[in-house]
Amino acid sequence: MKIDVILTPAEIATLPSGDLSASTAVVFDVLRATSTIITALASGAAGVHPVATIDEAWALQQKIPGAIVGGEREGVKQAGFHFGNSPREYTPEATDGKEIILTTTNGTVALRAVAGAERVLIGALLNLDALAAYLRAARPEHLLLVCAGSWNDFSLEDALAAGGLMARLPEAEATDPGTVVGLIHLRFGMEPYSCLRSSKNGRRLVNIGLGEDVAYCSRTSSSALVPELREGVILPPMKS
Amino acid sequence: MKIDVILTPAEIATLPSGDLSASTAVVFDVLRATSTIITALASGAAGVHPVATIDEAWALQQKIPGAIVGGEREGVKQAGFHFGNSPREYTPEATDGKEIILTTTNGTVALRAVAGAERVLIGALLNLDALAAYLRAARPEHLLLVCAGSWNDFSLEDALAAGGLMARLPEAEATDPGTVVGLIHLRFGMEPYSCLRSSKNGRRLVNIGLGEDVAYCSRTSSSALVPELREGVILPPMKS
């Protein structure tokens, strides 16, 4: 299995399009979009529709009556939205059976950039073991790990998750970014909360009173779910 | 001292221009452009003119009679050039007193991107101690470490050098990319040759018979020179 790693949002913008048809991509936006998506689907949501802007969210809600709208800007829930982007809000009571429209910035950009891949999977610390089991069974020829980052910046927690997934897969050819995420996993894989807590996003969330989200998102392999993007909607894995 | 780190070439392209006037930038292109520049100036070259293309090199040579032209494409010297991009070619016998026109790809792009900084310094493993001493004395308010990378890709060896420099400076506020280059330095700082030898660029150079360059460029702090870019030309530090 050949594994490439995209470390920074700026690289996502330069991804060559159209040659991912034999690739499986995994998108990591650990704090907090992909952790929230995994949690919402585990709580029974029918599907998650990632959109980039608040306008897009409202426009899509017109087409999906009954959909829940969630998301944030600067970590804070938007006026009129049902939820923010805290995974802890997406409980079974609130989301079971519902379609969810989620505004994310980097997560959505990353998902759109790799939409041409054969498979696009949602990754976080929450589902590392499940992701690894899925990939060991599916054995894609080429795996592309995408660290969504935060605005224009590299995010430590996404690289930690990418490194944790690599460590769970059969040894791949060494690449420079692969070496780097491997080192981050070696240093922080056994103390993911410390890593998230010390990251720029983690400190920001703690500062606005959302420290519990940081703790939640660090719970490595607590979920068995590997969501997949299919035609613009993120769905739970198909039952076989 | 606030320290920012640019990890990938794609980020260099998105650097906000015009707000670096209070910053000191250090550009690292360890294999091999910045290592070659340091070596050429240590050998007595009068100045190094970095240019991006072979056409630019020839055009500039018309304006600087007697200038030596050096550089490479895919690691190989160009027809008609005096030298390739091997630091070992830039001996005192060959370069003393001469102006050198050097074609580099990522190095030149990175230098141009930060040309608006108050100071632009040339960094490599070769001059880490000297760089650190310079910066501890100059105490810039803001330091920008730029890993030039290779084509579109992150390069491990540039991040190692950035991490090595950070480790030699007074403790700065933790940033996510700063944490990453710090981990690379912790892992490889005491065995830089292993790091360079295992990197993508290092393996490529070994494969084309230039393994000695890899060894040379790993000689940490063997040079006392901190070259500086001034109006498009890289010069040895001014004698005070």
XYZ file of C-alpha atoms in Angstrom:
480
model
C 0.000 0.000 0.000
C 1.500 3.312 -1.086
C 0.685 6.054 1.426
C 0.945 9.775 0.792
C 0.326 12.408 3.439
C -0.888 15.952 2.855
C 0.339 17.975 5.810
C -0.988 21.497 5.206
C -4.125 23.230 3.897
C -2.013 25.035 1.293
C -1.076 21.660 -0.192
C -4.729 20.676 -0.404
C -5.275 23.608 -2.749
C -2.508 22.329 -5.024
C -3.667 18.700 -5.092
C -3.663 17.492 -8.667
C -7.278 16.781 -9.490
C -8.495 13.924 -11.577
C -5.841 11.354 -10.802
C -7.289 10.016 -7.576
C -9.641 7.506 -9.168
C -7.579 4.585 -7.879
C -7.006 6.164 -4.464
C -8.678 5.978 -1.102
C -8.541 9.271 0.773
C -8.965 9.742 4.509
C -9.730 13.272 5.683
C -8.771 14.260 9.248
C -10.160 17.367 10.909
C -9.865 16.158 14.481
C -10.812 19.451 16.206
C -13.623 19.170 15.513
C -15.395 18.544 12.197
C -14.569 14.898 11.556
C -14.960 13.990 15.231
C -18.409 15.590 15.127
C -19.380 13.781 11.907
C -18.392 10.392 13.332
C -20.324 11.124 16.510
C -23.456 12.325 14.709
C -23.593 9.226 12.524
C -22.927 6.979 15.515
C -25.904 8.707 17.156
C -28.104 7.635 14.258
C -28.040 10.607 11.911
C -29.125 9.597 8.426
C -26.400 11.586 6.737
C -24.132 14.609 7.133
C -23.957 17.227 4.380
C -20.748 19.220 4.679
C -20.967 22.764 3.337
C -18.390 25.529 3.327
C -20.460 28.618 4.039
C -23.387 29.659 6.166
C -25.282 30.742 3.032
C -24.797 27.287 1.555
C -26.164 25.788 4.756
C -29.379 27.812 4.591
C -29.804 27.159 0.874
C -29.429 23.417 1.367
C -31.877 23.403 4.251
C -34.551 24.662 1.871
C -34.063 21.479 -0.142
C -33.997 19.075 2.811
C -36.981 19.882 5.019
C -36.441 18.821 8.601
C -32.672 18.878 8.310
C -30.714 20.016 11.325
C -28.207 22.780 10.698
C -25.005 22.891 12.684
C -21.679 24.578 12.626
C -19.512 27.317 13.920
C -17.426 30.295 13.137
C -14.500 30.931 15.472
C -15.719 28.051 17.585
C -19.120 29.626 18.250
C -22.554 28.444 17.118
C -24.213 30.633 14.495
C -27.465 32.455 15.210
C -30.408 30.353 14.060
C -28.406 27.126 13.883
C -29.661 24.116 15.820
C -26.192 23.173 16.952
C -22.600 24.298 17.021
C -19.720 22.069 16.058
C -19.376 20.327 19.397
C -19.557 16.558 18.989
C -21.155 16.357 22.435
C -24.274 18.082 21.100
C -24.949 15.389 18.524
C -26.658 12.927 20.854
C -29.018 10.140 19.767
C -31.948 12.104 21.199
C -31.104 15.083 18.998
C -29.958 13.478 15.778
C -31.433 9.999 15.355
C -32.807 9.583 11.828
C -32.135 13.189 10.891
C -30.195 14.721 8.011
C -27.531 17.101 9.265
C -26.108 20.066 7.398
C -22.722 20.939 8.872
C -20.755 24.041 8.001
C -17.062 23.445 8.239
C -14.259 25.415 6.663
C -11.155 23.296 6.238
C -13.010 19.995 6.449
C -15.277 20.854 3.543
C -12.431 22.196 1.427
C -10.461 19.010 2.033
C -13.429 16.756 1.259
C -14.124 18.576 -2.007
C -10.459 18.430 -3.019
C -10.441 14.629 -2.823
C -14.016 14.023 -3.976
C -12.635 12.368 -7.132
C -11.032 9.576 -5.117
C -12.384 6.057 -5.413
C -13.296 6.225 -1.733
C -13.324 9.137 0.701
C -13.349 8.179 4.376
C -13.800 10.297 7.487
C -11.010 9.972 10.016
C -10.331 11.158 13.549
C -8.623 9.823 16.635
C -12.055 8.474 17.573
C -12.053 5.804 14.845
C -8.387 4.944 14.234
C -8.681 1.210 14.965
C -11.833 0.953 12.850
C -10.215 2.835 9.982
C -7.166 0.601 10.117
C -9.303 -2.553 10.094
C -11.285 -1.209 7.143
C -8.149 -0.385 5.170
C -6.403 -3.659 5.967
C -9.435 -5.431 4.503
C -9.975 -3.102 1.527
C -6.237 -2.960 0.675
C -6.369 0.114 -1.567
C -3.414 0.460 -3.896
C -2.931 4.092 -2.914
C -3.909 5.755 0.334
C -3.965 9.528 0.672
C -4.091 10.893 4.213
C -5.280 14.490 4.263
C -4.665 16.687 7.315
C -7.326 19.364 6.926
C -5.624 21.869 9.229
C -7.091 25.096 10.421
C -7.558 28.023 8.072
C -4.151 28.316 6.399
C -2.283 26.478 9.106
C -0.914 23.060 9.774
C -2.683 21.419 12.739
C -0.785 19.105 15.049
C -3.828 17.022 15.984
C -4.621 16.072 12.382
C -1.039 14.945 11.854
C -1.236 12.905 15.068
C -4.268 11.061 13.717
C -2.609 10.466 10.346
C 0.466 9.107 12.128
C -1.680 6.903 14.347
C -3.388 5.407 11.316
C -0.074 4.784 9.535
C 1.266 3.013 12.602
C -1.729 0.650 12.438
C -1.174 -0.304 8.793
C 1.364 -2.627 7.165
C 4.644 -0.842 6.684
C 4.583 1.515 3.726
C 7.482 3.000 1.794
C 8.978 5.836 3.843
C 8.136 9.344 2.684
C 9.224 12.602 4.299
C 5.734 13.592 5.486
C 5.107 9.983 6.532
C 8.221 10.128 8.708
C 6.964 13.328 10.301
C 3.496 12.085 11.216
C 5.145 8.902 12.479
C 7.299 10.964 14.848
C 4.252 12.862 16.089
C 2.496 9.562 16.768
C 5.566 8.173 18.557
C 5.701 11.222 20.796
C 2.003 11.723 21.450
C 0.156 8.527 20.450
C 0.018 7.334 24.057
C -1.043 10.745 25.372
C -3.387 12.162 22.755
C -5.113 14.469 25.211
C -1.815 16.195 26.017
C -1.219 16.639 22.318
C -4.653 18.085 21.610
C -4.529 20.227 24.726
C -1.195 21.740 23.669
C -2.182 22.309 20.044
C -3.240 25.711 18.807
C -6.820 24.554 18.226
C -6.955 22.818 21.587
C -5.806 25.919 23.449
C -8.299 28.023 21.515
C -11.177 25.703 22.428
C -10.173 25.612 26.092
C -10.023 29.402 26.096
C -13.618 29.670 24.906
C -14.855 27.125 27.446
C -14.929 24.084 25.184
C -12.213 22.073 26.897
C -14.544 19.092 27.188
C -14.614 18.856 23.407
C -10.844 18.565 23.402
C -11.036 15.700 25.880
C -13.797 14.004 23.901
C -11.951 14.222 20.586
C -8.843 12.647 22.124
C -10.622 9.364 22.934
C -8.674 7.252 20.512
C -10.513 4.323 18.901
C -13.637 4.791 20.985
C -15.826 4.559 17.866
C -16.232 1.653 15.453
C -17.632 3.835 12.685
C -15.912 4.581 9.380
C -18.115 7.120 7.585
C -17.792 7.545 3.842
C -18.475 10.475 1.534
C -20.779 9.452 -1.320
C -21.979 12.053 -3.800
C -21.571 14.925 -1.406
C -23.148 13.256 1.614
C -21.330 11.531 4.445
C -23.001 8.266 5.339
C -22.381 5.454 7.758
C -20.666 2.445 6.137
C -23.007 0.377 4.016
C -24.229 -2.750 5.759
C -22.960 -5.762 3.874
C 11.134 36.143 20.050
C 8.074 34.960 18.168
C 8.936 32.134 15.786
C 6.808 30.951 12.893
C 7.654 27.975 10.720
C 6.626 27.460 7.106
C 6.663 23.710 6.537
C 5.722 23.265 2.888
C 6.342 24.904 -0.490
C 2.601 25.310 -0.970
C 2.520 27.537 2.118
C 5.300 29.692 0.712
C 3.037 30.527 -2.210
C 0.347 31.712 0.202
C 2.637 33.823 2.397
C 1.041 37.195 2.963
C 3.307 39.704 1.279
C 4.130 43.117 2.617
C 3.883 42.454 6.334
C 7.351 41.051 6.906
C 9.087 44.383 7.343
C 9.684 43.718 11.046
C 10.646 40.079 10.491
C 13.866 38.185 10.020
C 13.475 35.232 7.673
C 15.767 32.221 7.447
C 15.482 30.105 4.302
C 16.531 26.442 4.469
C 17.129 24.376 1.346
C 19.554 21.909 2.862
C 19.830 19.556 -0.129
C 21.456 21.446 -1.677
C 20.971 25.094 -2.565
C 21.576 26.799 0.774
C 24.411 24.417 1.657
C 26.040 25.291 -1.680
C 25.552 29.036 -1.158
C 27.177 28.926 2.284
C 30.071 26.907 0.892
C 30.632 29.157 -2.122
C 30.754 32.279 0.054
C 33.024 30.567 2.552
C 35.291 29.802 -0.409
C 35.541 33.494 -1.165
C 32.820 34.066 -3.747
C 31.938 37.765 -3.964
C 28.212 37.103 -4.116
C 25.616 34.522 -5.149
C 22.752 35.534 -7.434
C 19.871 33.070 -7.092
C 17.713 32.718 -10.197
C 14.782 30.448 -10.883
C 15.312 29.456 -14.515
C 18.150 28.574 -16.849
C 17.115 31.413 -19.165
C 17.375 33.865 -16.282
C 20.853 32.545 -15.547
C 22.090 33.185 -19.077
C 20.457 36.601 -19.210
C 22.073 37.638 -15.942
C 25.461 36.386 -17.075
C 25.353 38.903 -19.941
C 25.164 41.646 -17.328
C 27.898 40.297 -15.042
C 30.918 39.480 -17.206
C 33.100 36.820 -15.657
C 30.337 35.430 -13.500
C 30.299 31.702 -12.921
C 27.034 29.951 -13.717
C 25.977 26.948 -11.692
C 22.957 24.850 -11.059
C 21.114 21.730 -11.859
C 17.946 20.183 -13.081
C 17.046 16.802 -11.598
C 20.377 16.870 -9.792
C 22.423 17.109 -12.994
C 24.591 19.991 -14.207
C 23.250 21.871 -17.216
C 25.133 21.909 -20.535
C 27.336 24.988 -20.692
C 27.223 25.636 -16.957
C 30.508 25.902 -15.086
C 29.209 23.930 -12.151
C 26.306 21.862 -10.927
C 24.718 22.340 -7.532
C 27.209 20.275 -5.575
C 28.690 22.294 -2.698
C 31.908 20.318 -3.130
C 32.512 21.971 -6.509
C 32.601 25.459 -5.018
C 36.212 25.374 -3.840
C 38.374 28.444 -3.135
C 40.378 27.716 -6.292
C 37.208 27.835 -8.389
C 35.214 30.603 -6.774
C 37.473 33.056 -4.906
C 36.472 36.628 -5.761
C 33.909 35.551 -8.354
C 30.231 36.369 -8.739
C 28.139 33.210 -8.919
C 24.794 32.835 -10.649
C 22.995 29.843 -9.183
C 19.801 28.377 -10.578
C 17.678 26.866 -7.889
C 13.989 26.088 -7.965
C 12.516 26.009 -4.483
C 15.314 28.036 -2.911
C 14.772 30.968 -5.264
C 10.998 30.858 -4.869
C 11.371 30.901 -1.100
C 13.898 33.750 -1.144
C 11.662 35.864 -3.356
C 8.619 35.174 -1.184
C 10.347 36.619 1.882
C 12.368 39.323 0.123
C 10.270 41.968 1.913
C 11.548 40.872 5.304
C 13.808 43.183 7.287
C 16.544 40.552 7.000
C 16.751 37.379 4.928
C 19.363 34.862 6.080
C 20.605 31.675 4.454
C 20.329 28.599 6.641
C 21.457 24.990 6.484
C 22.688 22.369 8.896
C 26.178 23.653 8.045
C 25.688 26.959 9.871
C 23.202 26.246 12.673
C 25.421 27.386 15.551
C 26.438 30.521 13.656
C 22.816 31.320 12.800
C 21.773 30.872 16.413
C 24.564 33.136 17.655
C 23.608 35.764 15.082
C 19.945 35.654 16.087
C 20.625 35.657 19.825
C 22.576 38.881 19.266
C 20.188 40.488 16.769
C 17.075 39.518 18.769
C 14.522 40.056 16.010
C 10.964 40.516 17.213
C 9.675 37.982 14.733
C 11.558 35.108 13.166
C 10.182 33.248 10.165
C 11.780 29.889 9.389
C 11.080 28.819 5.822
C 11.536 25.194 4.769
C 11.976 25.500 1.010
C 11.106 21.883 0.269
C 11.442 20.167 -3.048
C 9.127 20.994 -5.911
C 5.672 20.753 -4.310
C 6.782 18.588 -1.445
C 7.716 18.927 2.179
C 11.376 17.997 2.751
C 12.444 16.333 5.969
C 15.963 17.779 5.924
C 14.775 21.392 5.827
C 12.490 20.762 8.796
C 15.409 19.148 10.659
C 17.459 22.300 10.177
C 14.585 24.548 11.287
C 14.128 22.384 14.377
C 17.847 22.470 15.102
C 17.852 26.248 14.957
C 14.797 26.527 17.229
C 16.466 24.258 19.765
C 19.423 26.674 19.857
C 17.277 29.751 20.554
C 15.580 30.960 23.722
C 12.296 29.175 24.204
C 9.582 30.570 21.966
C 5.819 30.232 22.281
C 4.804 26.746 21.144
C 3.201 26.535 17.726
C 2.012 23.403 15.951
C 4.673 23.524 13.201
C 7.265 24.482 15.817
C 6.369 21.362 17.803
C 6.801 19.268 14.665
C 10.243 20.545 13.683
C 11.236 20.191 17.352
C 10.284 16.497 17.246
C 12.287 16.008 14.049
C 15.297 17.627 15.717
C 14.868 15.481 18.839
C 14.798 12.322 16.733
C 17.476 13.174 14.194
C 19.513 16.116 15.544
C 22.257 13.818 16.809
C 22.301 11.767 13.600
C 21.745 14.247 10.799
C 23.405 12.055 8.190
C 20.906 9.264 8.856
C 18.104 11.771 8.456
C 19.390 13.191 5.192
C 20.271 9.729 3.889
C 16.717 8.506 4.545
C 14.998 11.574 3.128
C 13.534 11.573 -0.370
C 16.128 14.066 -1.621
C 18.949 12.180 0.050
C 17.953 8.888 -1.554
C 17.609 10.587 -4.923
C 21.099 12.085 -4.676
C 22.620 8.768 -3.614
C 20.906 7.093 -6.558
C 22.540 9.469 -9.029
C 25.970 9.040 -7.466
C 25.992 12.172 -5.306
C 26.009 10.504 -1.909
C 29.047 12.540 -0.887
C 26.950 15.686 -1.127
C 24.496 14.193 1.339
C 27.310 13.525 3.770
C 28.757 17.005 3.268
C 25.421 18.777 3.835
C 24.902 16.881 7.112
C 28.010 18.398 8.745
C 26.132 20.393 11.339
C 27.674 23.710 12.400
C 30.847 23.169 10.396
C 30.596 26.688 8.941
C 30.681 30.010 10.754
C 29.068 31.891 7.892
C 25.605 33.482 7.955
C 24.957 34.780 4.440
C 22.339 37.442 3.902
C 20.197 38.339 0.896
C 20.486 42.023 0.041
C 18.758 43.426 -3.036
C 18.659 40.113 -4.806
C 22.243 39.088 -4.090
C 23.409 36.787 -1.324
C 26.481 38.172 0.387
C 28.699 37.172 3.262
C 27.872 39.008 6.484
C 29.106 42.573 6.505
C 32.352 43.044 8.415
C 31.692 45.307 11.351
